[in-house]
PDB file of C-alpha atoms and ligand atoms in Angstrom:
ATOM      1  CA  UNK Z1462     -17.715  13.540 -11.974  1.00 33.00           C
ATOM      2  CA  UNK Z1463     -20.231  11.894  -9.589  1.00 37.00           C
ATOM      3  CA  UNK Z1464     -20.997  13.110  -6.110  1.00 38.00           C
ATOM      4  CA  UNK Z1465     -18.651  10.492  -4.699  1.00 52.00           C
ATOM      5  CA  UNK Z1466     -15.640  11.407  -6.854  1.00 56.00           C
ATOM      6  CA  UNK Z1467     -12.839  13.498  -5.386  1.00 64.00           C
ATOM      7  CA  UNK Z1468     -10.872  16.042  -7.388  1.00 67.00           C
ATOM      8  CA  UNK Z1469      -8.447  13.198  -8.243  1.00 73.00           C
ATOM      9  CA  UNK Z1470     -11.204  11.193  -9.994  1.00 74.00           C
ATOM     10  CA  UNK Z1471     -11.033   8.551  -7.228  1.00 85.00           C
ATOM     11  CA  UNK Z1472     -14.418   7.204  -6.218  1.00 85.00           C
ATOM     12  CA  UNK Z1473     -15.011   7.539  -2.479  1.00 84.00           C
ATOM     13  CA  UNK Z1474     -17.326   4.793  -1.246  1.00 84.00           C
ATOM     14  CA  UNK Z1475     -19.384   6.770   1.297  1.00 81.00           C
ATOM     15  CA  UNK Z1476     -19.937   4.547   4.348  1.00 88.00           C
ATOM     16  CA  UNK Z1477     -17.336   1.993   3.179  1.00 90.00           C
ATOM     17  CA  UNK Z1478     -14.674   4.724   3.001  1.00 88.00           C
ATOM     18  CA  UNK Z1479     -15.423   5.614   6.611  1.00 90.00           C
ATOM     19  CA  UNK Z1480     -15.534   1.900   7.552  1.00 91.00           C
ATOM     20  CA  UNK Z1481     -12.113   1.287   5.967  1.00 90.00           C
ATOM     21  CA  UNK Z1482     -10.590   4.305   7.714  1.00 90.00           C
ATOM     22  CA  UNK Z1483     -11.953   2.991  11.032  1.00 92.00           C
ATOM     23  CA  UNK Z1484     -10.927  -0.613  10.197  1.00 92.00           C
ATOM     24  CA  UNK Z1485      -7.310   0.304   9.436  1.00 91.00           C
ATOM     25  CA  UNK Z1486      -7.252   2.669  12.413  1.00 89.00           C
ATOM     26  CA  UNK Z1487      -8.401  -0.162  14.709  1.00 93.00           C
ATOM     27  CA  UNK Z1488      -6.745  -3.199  13.092  1.00 93.00           C
ATOM     28  CA  UNK Z1489      -3.562  -1.306  12.175  1.00 93.00           C
ATOM     29  CA  UNK Z1490      -1.588  -2.418  15.248  1.00 93.00           C
ATOM     30  CA  UNK Z1491      -2.548  -6.079  14.644  1.00 95.00           C
ATOM     31  CA  UNK Z1492      -1.596  -5.942  10.932  1.00 95.00           C
ATOM     32  CA  UNK Z1493       1.600  -4.120  11.872  1.00 96.00           C
ATOM     33  CA  UNK Z1494       2.553  -6.751  14.429  1.00 96.00           C
ATOM     34  CA  UNK Z1495       2.239  -9.426  11.721  1.00 96.00           C
ATOM     35  CA  UNK Z1496       4.301  -7.662   9.051  1.00 97.00           C
ATOM     36  CA  UNK Z1497       6.719  -5.696  11.216  1.00 97.00           C
ATOM     37  CA  UNK Z1498       9.835  -7.765  10.508  1.00 97.00           C
ATOM     38  CA  UNK Z1499       9.349  -7.393   6.746  1.00 98.00           C
ATOM     39  CA  UNK Z1500       8.669  -3.669   6.959  1.00 98.00           C
ATOM     40  CA  UNK Z1501      11.690  -3.104   9.208  1.00 98.00           C
ATOM     41  CA  UNK Z1502      13.864  -4.739   6.552  1.00 98.00           C
ATOM     42  CA  UNK Z1503      12.554  -3.026   3.396  1.00 98.00           C
ATOM     43  CA  UNK Z1504      11.790   0.363   4.977  1.00 98.00           C
ATOM     44  CA  UNK Z1505      15.194   0.610   6.729  1.00 98.00           C
ATOM     45  CA  UNK Z1506      17.245   3.803   6.241  1.00 96.00           C
ATOM     46  CA  UNK Z1507      14.677   5.772   4.289  1.00 98.00           C
ATOM     47  CA  UNK Z1508      15.864   9.153   2.979  1.00 98.00           C
ATOM     48  CA  UNK Z1509      14.616  12.416   4.577  1.00 98.00           C
ATOM     49  CA  UNK Z1510      11.870  12.818   1.956  1.00 98.00           C
ATOM     50  CA  UNK Z1511       9.748   9.830   0.959  1.00 98.00           C
ATOM     51  CA  UNK Z1512       6.787   9.459  -1.385  1.00 98.00           C
ATOM     52  CA  UNK Z1513       4.129   6.982  -0.289  1.00 98.00           C
ATOM     53  CA  UNK Z1514       1.252   5.789  -2.433  1.00 98.00           C
ATOM     54  CA  UNK Z1515      -1.954   4.905  -0.570  1.00 98.00           C
ATOM     55  CA  UNK Z1516      -0.811   6.024   2.888  1.00 98.00           C
ATOM     56  CA  UNK Z1517      -4.184   5.195   4.452  1.00 96.00           C
ATOM     57  CA  UNK Z1518      -4.222   6.263   8.091  1.00 96.00           C
ATOM     58  CA  UNK Z1519      -0.425   6.359   8.347  1.00 97.00           C
ATOM     59  CA  UNK Z1520       0.698   2.815   9.195  1.00 97.00           C
ATOM     60  CA  UNK Z1521       4.181   3.484   7.769  1.00 98.00           C
ATOM     61  CA  UNK Z1522       4.931   6.834   9.394  1.00 98.00           C
ATOM     62  CA  UNK Z1523       6.747   4.991  12.173  1.00 97.00           C
ATOM     63  CA  UNK Z1524       9.454   3.955   9.650  1.00 98.00           C
ATOM     64  CA  UNK Z1525      10.327   7.605   8.893  1.00 98.00           C
ATOM     65  CA  UNK Z1526      12.640   9.542  11.175  1.00 97.00           C
ATOM     66  CA  UNK Z1527      10.998  12.433  13.058  1.00 97.00           C
ATOM     67  CA  UNK Z1528      11.613  15.600  11.032  1.00 98.00           C
ATOM     68  CA  UNK Z1529      11.328  13.719   7.712  1.00 98.00           C
ATOM     69  CA  UNK Z1530       8.809  14.662   5.039  1.00 98.00           C
ATOM     70  CA  UNK Z1531       6.190  12.282   3.695  1.00 98.00           C
ATOM     71  CA  UNK Z1532       4.601  13.128   0.361  1.00 98.00           C
ATOM     72  CA  UNK Z1533       1.422  11.070   0.744  1.00 98.00           C
ATOM     73  CA  UNK Z1534      -0.533  10.230  -2.413  1.00 98.00           C
ATOM     74  CA  UNK Z1535      -3.890   9.361  -0.851  1.00 97.00           C
ATOM     75  CA  UNK Z1536      -7.144  10.084  -2.705  1.00 96.00           C
ATOM     76  CA  UNK Z1537      -9.476   8.564  -0.105  1.00 94.00           C
ATOM     77  CA  UNK Z1538     -10.624  11.572   1.895  1.00 94.00           C
ATOM     78  CA  UNK Z1539     -12.079   9.570   4.828  1.00 94.00           C
ATOM     79  CA  UNK Z1540      -8.461   8.519   5.592  1.00 95.00           C
ATOM     80  CA  UNK Z1541      -7.116  12.075   5.771  1.00 97.00           C
ATOM     81  CA  UNK Z1542      -8.037  13.097   9.322  1.00 96.00           C
ATOM     82  CA  UNK Z1543      -6.355  10.069  10.927  1.00 96.00           C
ATOM     83  CA  UNK Z1544      -3.363  10.367   8.571  1.00 98.00           C
ATOM     84  CA  UNK Z1545      -2.790  14.018   9.565  1.00 98.00           C
ATOM     85  CA  UNK Z1546      -3.104  13.184  13.267  1.00 98.00           C
ATOM     86  CA  UNK Z1547      -0.626  10.273  13.000  1.00 97.00           C
ATOM     87  CA  UNK Z1548       1.922  12.424  11.109  1.00 98.00           C
ATOM     88  CA  UNK Z1549       1.703  15.036  13.838  1.00 98.00           C
ATOM     89  CA  UNK Z1550       2.101  12.380  16.536  1.00 98.00           C
ATOM     90  CA  UNK Z1551       5.216  10.989  14.783  1.00 98.00           C
ATOM     91  CA  UNK Z1552       6.773  14.402  14.118  1.00 98.00           C
ATOM     92  CA  UNK Z1553       6.734  13.849  10.331  1.00 98.00           C
ATOM     93  CA  UNK Z1554       5.993  16.749   7.943  1.00 98.00           C
ATOM     94  CA  UNK Z1555       3.041  15.655   5.854  1.00 98.00           C
ATOM     95  CA  UNK Z1556       2.619  16.843   2.279  1.00 98.00           C
ATOM     96  CA  UNK Z1557      -0.782  15.271   1.594  1.00 98.00           C
ATOM     97  CA  UNK Z1558      -1.908  15.097  -2.014  1.00 97.00           C
ATOM     98  CA  UNK Z1559      -5.429  14.157  -3.041  1.00 96.00           C
ATOM     99  CA  UNK Z1560      -4.240  12.305  -6.133  1.00 96.00           C
ATOM    100  CA  UNK Z1561      -4.116   8.732  -7.432  1.00 97.00           C
ATOM    101  CA  UNK Z1562      -0.914   6.717  -7.671  1.00 98.00           C
ATOM    102  CA  UNK Z1563      -1.428   6.371 -11.432  1.00 97.00           C
ATOM    103  CA  UNK Z1564      -0.980  10.164 -11.784  1.00 96.00           C
ATOM    104  CA  UNK Z1565       1.075  11.535  -8.910  1.00 97.00           C
ATOM    105  CA  UNK Z1566       1.796  14.852 -10.637  1.00 97.00           C
ATOM    106  CA  UNK Z1567       5.425  14.615  -9.437  1.00 98.00           C
ATOM    107  CA  UNK Z1568       8.241  15.554 -11.850  1.00 98.00           C
ATOM    108  CA  UNK Z1569      10.023  12.660 -13.578  1.00 98.00           C
ATOM    109  CA  UNK Z1570      13.307  11.469 -12.015  1.00 98.00           C
ATOM    110  CA  UNK Z1571      12.731  13.587  -8.898  1.00 98.00           C
ATOM    111  CA  UNK Z1572      12.209  11.036  -6.093  1.00 98.00           C
ATOM    112  CA  UNK Z1573      14.721   9.017  -4.022  1.00 98.00           C
ATOM    113  CA  UNK Z1574      12.277   6.556  -2.532  1.00 98.00           C
ATOM    114  CA  UNK Z1575       8.668   5.469  -2.986  1.00 98.00           C
ATOM    115  CA  UNK Z1576       7.033   3.141  -0.467  1.00 98.00           C
ATOM    116  CA  UNK Z1577       3.768   1.192  -0.362  1.00 98.00           C
ATOM    117  CA  UNK Z1578       2.038  -1.360   1.809  1.00 98.00           C
ATOM    118  CA  UNK Z1579      -1.158  -3.187   0.874  1.00 97.00           C
ATOM    119  CA  UNK Z1580      -1.926  -0.783  -1.986  1.00 98.00           C
ATOM    120  CA  UNK Z1581      -1.110  -2.507  -5.311  1.00 98.00           C
ATOM    121  CA  UNK Z1582      -3.924  -4.949  -4.453  1.00 97.00           C
ATOM    122  CA  UNK Z1583      -6.426  -2.082  -4.593  1.00 96.00           C
ATOM    123  CA  UNK Z1584      -5.380   0.313  -7.365  1.00 96.00           C
ATOM    124  CA  UNK Z1585      -7.293  -0.086 -10.621  1.00 94.00           C
ATOM    125  CA  UNK Z1586      -4.241  -1.034 -12.703  1.00 95.00           C
ATOM    126  CA  UNK Z1587      -1.062  -1.958 -10.812  1.00 98.00           C
ATOM    127  CA  UNK Z1588       1.024  -1.976 -14.035  1.00 98.00           C
ATOM    128  CA  UNK Z1589       0.108   1.697 -14.608  1.00 97.00           C
ATOM    129  CA  UNK Z1590       1.081   2.522 -11.029  1.00 98.00           C
ATOM    130  CA  UNK Z1591       4.445   0.741 -11.369  1.00 98.00           C
ATOM    131  CA  UNK Z1592       5.124   2.695 -14.582  1.00 98.00           C
ATOM    132  CA  UNK Z1593       4.370   5.932 -12.719  1.00 98.00           C
ATOM    133  CA  UNK Z1594       6.670   4.939  -9.854  1.00 98.00           C
ATOM    134  CA  UNK Z1595       9.480   4.215 -12.315  1.00 98.00           C
ATOM    135  CA  UNK Z1596       8.858   7.556 -14.005  1.00 98.00           C
ATOM    136  CA  UNK Z1597       9.189   9.600 -10.800  1.00 98.00           C
ATOM    137  CA  UNK Z1598      12.189   7.733  -9.338  1.00 98.00           C
ATOM    138  CA  UNK Z1599      15.657   9.097 -10.042  1.00 98.00           C
ATOM    139  CA  UNK Z1600      18.181   6.579 -11.446  1.00 98.00           C
ATOM    140  CA  UNK Z1601      19.234   4.431  -8.484  1.00 97.00           C
ATOM    141  CA  UNK Z1602      16.110   5.371  -6.512  1.00 98.00           C
ATOM    142  CA  UNK Z1603      14.115   2.640  -4.781  1.00 98.00           C
ATOM    143  CA  UNK Z1604      10.542   1.437  -4.594  1.00 98.00           C
ATOM    144  CA  UNK Z1605      10.074  -0.479  -1.334  1.00 98.00           C
ATOM    145  CA  UNK Z1606       6.919  -2.533  -0.918  1.00 98.00           C
ATOM    146  CA  UNK Z1607       5.030  -4.914   1.350  1.00 98.00           C
ATOM    147  CA  UNK Z1608       2.003  -6.324  -0.470  1.00 98.00           C
ATOM    148  CA  UNK Z1609      -0.375  -9.276  -0.405  1.00 98.00           C
ATOM    149  CA  UNK Z1610      -0.568 -11.465  -3.500  1.00 98.00           C
ATOM    150  CA  UNK Z1611      -2.319 -14.480  -5.022  1.00 98.00           C
ATOM    151  CA  UNK Z1612      -1.482 -17.832  -3.453  1.00 98.00           C
ATOM    152  CA  UNK Z1613      -0.011 -20.659  -5.557  1.00 96.00           C
ATOM    153  CA  UNK Z1614      -2.604 -22.045  -7.960  1.00 96.00           C
ATOM    154  CA  UNK Z1615      -4.171 -25.297  -6.812  1.00 97.00           C
ATOM    155  CA  UNK Z1616      -3.790 -24.514  -3.104  1.00 97.00           C
ATOM    156  CA  UNK Z1617      -6.696 -24.136  -0.634  1.00 96.00           C
ATOM    157  CA  UNK Z1618      -5.630 -20.523  -0.023  1.00 97.00           C
ATOM    158  CA  UNK Z1619      -5.911 -19.763  -3.735  1.00 97.00           C
ATOM    159  CA  UNK Z1620      -9.371 -21.392  -3.854  1.00 97.00           C
ATOM    160  CA  UNK Z1621     -10.511 -19.268  -0.905  1.00 97.00           C
ATOM    161  CA  UNK Z1622      -9.118 -16.107  -2.521  1.00 98.00           C
ATOM    162  CA  UNK Z1623     -11.225 -16.943  -5.586  1.00 97.00           C
ATOM    163  CA  UNK Z1624     -14.370 -17.814  -3.637  1.00 97.00           C
ATOM    164  CA  UNK Z1625     -14.279 -14.632  -1.533  1.00 97.00           C
ATOM    165  CA  UNK Z1626     -13.250 -12.250  -4.289  1.00 96.00           C
ATOM    166  CA  UNK Z1627     -16.556 -10.369  -4.581  1.00 97.00           C
ATOM    167  CA  UNK Z1628     -17.420  -9.745  -0.905  1.00 96.00           C
ATOM    168  CA  UNK Z1629     -13.727  -9.016  -0.185  1.00 96.00           C
ATOM    169  CA  UNK Z1630     -13.510  -6.440  -2.992  1.00 95.00           C
ATOM    170  CA  UNK Z1631     -16.804  -4.875  -1.912  1.00 94.00           C
ATOM    171  CA  UNK Z1632     -15.776  -4.591   1.733  1.00 94.00           C
ATOM    172  CA  UNK Z1633     -12.218  -3.389   1.110  1.00 94.00           C
ATOM    173  CA  UNK Z1634     -12.941  -0.896  -1.677  1.00 91.00           C
ATOM    174  CA  UNK Z1635     -11.766  -2.905  -4.684  1.00 93.00           C
ATOM    175  CA  UNK Z1636      -9.034  -4.969  -3.002  1.00 96.00           C
ATOM    176  CA  UNK Z1637      -8.091  -8.143  -4.914  1.00 97.00           C
ATOM    177  CA  UNK Z1638      -6.314 -11.137  -3.353  1.00 97.00           C
ATOM    178  CA  UNK Z1639      -5.715 -12.616  -6.814  1.00 97.00           C
ATOM    179  CA  UNK Z1640      -2.923 -10.436  -8.195  1.00 98.00           C
ATOM    180  CA  UNK Z1641       0.475 -11.733  -9.311  1.00 98.00           C
ATOM    181  CA  UNK Z1642       2.281  -8.617  -8.136  1.00 98.00           C
ATOM    182  CA  UNK Z1643       5.722 -10.264  -8.142  1.00 98.00           C
ATOM    183  CA  UNK Z1644       5.279 -10.970 -11.859  1.00 98.00           C
ATOM    184  CA  UNK Z1645       4.172  -7.394 -12.528  1.00 98.00           C
ATOM    185  CA  UNK Z1646       7.097  -5.983 -10.555  1.00 98.00           C
ATOM    186  CA  UNK Z1647       9.569  -8.100 -12.518  1.00 98.00           C
ATOM    187  CA  UNK Z1648       7.967  -7.017 -15.805  1.00 98.00           C
ATOM    188  CA  UNK Z1649       7.879  -3.314 -14.930  1.00 98.00           C
ATOM    189  CA  UNK Z1650      11.322  -2.446 -16.292  1.00 98.00           C
ATOM    190  CA  UNK Z1651      13.231  -1.803 -13.040  1.00 98.00           C
ATOM    191  CA  UNK Z1652      17.015  -2.310 -13.159  1.00 98.00           C
ATOM    192  CA  UNK Z1653      16.797  -4.866 -10.329  1.00 98.00           C
ATOM    193  CA  UNK Z1654      13.962  -6.281  -8.213  1.00 98.00           C
ATOM    194  CA  UNK Z1655      14.528  -8.153  -4.942  1.00 98.00           C
ATOM    195  CA  UNK Z1656      11.426  -9.949  -3.697  1.00 98.00           C
ATOM    196  CA  UNK Z1657      10.882 -12.115  -0.639  1.00 98.00           C
ATOM    197  CA  UNK Z1658       7.659 -14.149  -0.545  1.00 98.00           C
ATOM    198  CA  UNK Z1659       6.345 -15.174   2.876  1.00 98.00           C
ATOM    199  CA  UNK Z1660       3.191 -16.330   4.571  1.00 97.00           C
ATOM    200  CA  UNK Z1661       1.394 -14.878   7.556  1.00 97.00           C
ATOM    201  CA  UNK Z1662      -0.550 -17.057   9.960  1.00 95.00           C
ATOM    202  CA  UNK Z1663      -3.686 -15.023  10.615  1.00 95.00           C
ATOM    203  CA  UNK Z1664      -7.420 -15.794  10.409  1.00 94.00           C
ATOM    204  CA  UNK Z1665      -7.555 -13.478   7.358  1.00 94.00           C
ATOM    205  CA  UNK Z1666      -6.490 -16.376   5.131  1.00 95.00           C
ATOM    206  CA  UNK Z1667      -6.925 -14.699   1.691  1.00 95.00           C
ATOM    207  CA  UNK Z1668      -4.485 -11.983   2.834  1.00 95.00           C
ATOM    208  CA  UNK Z1669      -1.786 -14.317   4.200  1.00 97.00           C
ATOM    209  CA  UNK Z1670       0.285 -14.803   1.024  1.00 98.00           C
ATOM    210  CA  UNK Z1671       2.569 -11.791   0.812  1.00 98.00           C
ATOM    211  CA  UNK Z1672       5.729 -10.345  -0.703  1.00 98.00           C
ATOM    212  CA  UNK Z1673       8.160  -7.695   0.527  1.00 98.00           C
ATOM    213  CA  UNK Z1674      11.060  -6.228  -1.377  1.00 98.00           C
ATOM    214  CA  UNK Z1675      12.884  -3.433  -3.133  1.00 98.00           C
ATOM    215  CA  UNK Z1676      12.802  -2.464  -6.820  1.00 98.00           C
ATOM    216  CA  UNK Z1677      15.757  -0.351  -8.008  1.00 98.00           C
ATOM    217  CA  UNK Z1678      15.229   2.220 -10.777  1.00 98.00           C
TER     218      UNK Z1678
HETATM  219  C1  SAM E3106      -5.595  -1.473   2.251  1.00 80.43           C
HETATM  220  S1  SAM E3106      -5.333   0.235   2.395  1.00 80.43           S
HETATM  221  C2  SAM E3106      -3.629   0.280   2.962  1.00 80.43           C
HETATM  222  C3  SAM E3106      -3.285   1.562   3.643  1.00 80.43           C
HETATM  223  C4  SAM E3106      -1.862   1.648   4.226  1.00 80.43           C
HETATM  224  N1  SAM E3106      -0.875   1.666   3.183  1.00 80.43           N
HETATM  225  C5  SAM E3106      -1.610   0.524   5.195  1.00 80.43           C
HETATM  226  O1  SAM E3106      -0.688  -0.289   4.987  1.00 80.43           O
HETATM  227  O2  SAM E3106      -2.327   0.463   6.214  1.00 80.43           O
HETATM  228  C6  SAM E3106      -5.184   0.733   0.670  1.00 80.43           C
HETATM  229  C7  SAM E3106      -4.981   2.214   0.510  1.00 80.43           C
HETATM  230  O3  SAM E3106      -4.754   2.513  -0.877  1.00 80.43           O
HETATM  231  C8  SAM E3106      -5.492   3.680  -1.202  1.00 80.43           C
HETATM  232  N2  SAM E3106      -5.737   3.693  -2.655  1.00 80.43           N
HETATM  233  C9  SAM E3106      -6.659   3.010  -3.356  1.00 80.43           C
HETATM  234  N3  SAM E3106      -6.577   3.281  -4.660  1.00 80.43           N
HETATM  235  C10 SAM E3106      -5.559   4.176  -4.790  1.00 80.43           C
HETATM  236  C11 SAM E3106      -4.970   4.841  -5.912  1.00 80.43           C
HETATM  237  N4  SAM E3106      -5.411   4.649  -7.147  1.00 80.43           N
HETATM  238  N5  SAM E3106      -3.948   5.689  -5.666  1.00 80.43           N
HETATM  239  C12 SAM E3106      -3.474   5.872  -4.404  1.00 80.43           C
HETATM  240  N6  SAM E3106      -3.997   5.268  -3.324  1.00 80.43           N
HETATM  241  C13 SAM E3106      -5.021   4.435  -3.519  1.00 80.43           C
HETATM  242  C14 SAM E3106      -6.735   3.571  -0.360  1.00 80.43           C
HETATM  243  O4  SAM E3106      -7.382   4.809  -0.216  1.00 80.43           O
HETATM  244  C15 SAM E3106      -6.179   3.042   0.938  1.00 80.43           C
HETATM  245  O5  SAM E3106      -5.747   4.076   1.776  1.00 80.43           O
END
């Protein structure tokens, strides 16, 4: 384990970890404003206990009812202080786990609902994470997601995603704008997957091609 590894084995990127916590703390409201209609749809009527992978600084706490419990799988320690403060502000019980989404440590078939936003772009292997989500969901449970994905090949957006891949990944701690997450979700063995692709209109062009949906275990 290096000095920058947490107990989960996740590598914390020193100053970039702090930068990302501050970035999502500051830009959170702007990102939220852009994706709010999609989140309202897929995160509607969440059960009283929800598991979230990659909770960051708590962008999705607003979709849980006050008094609910969020089991937050978030290995990036620089995010934790803001996440705790936001949970308190929203009246949500926070069960914060310094673990990676690939190995949540949760019992199989024990979870009603898993949520994520803008996380499958960053994990080392999204197929592994989807397998773990399927493992922990009970039959009929749901994985609800809002994620950014690769643009259609041959488009200017896709070319920009390719051109910026290195500085983007460096700045945003491994984030890739080139993942076919819809394909991975459909191949992950869920009983049913409903996916809506859409496009944002923001200056952050590589991030504008997105999907939102629900996968049913
Ligand atoms: C782009 S941020 C999104 C945060 C939040 N979900 C949001 O929508 O604002 C990606 C988050 O995924 C977390 N993350 C990265 N790799 C992870 C992993 N293997 N397991 C769980 N979380 C991870 C990061 O620490 C970060 O909080």
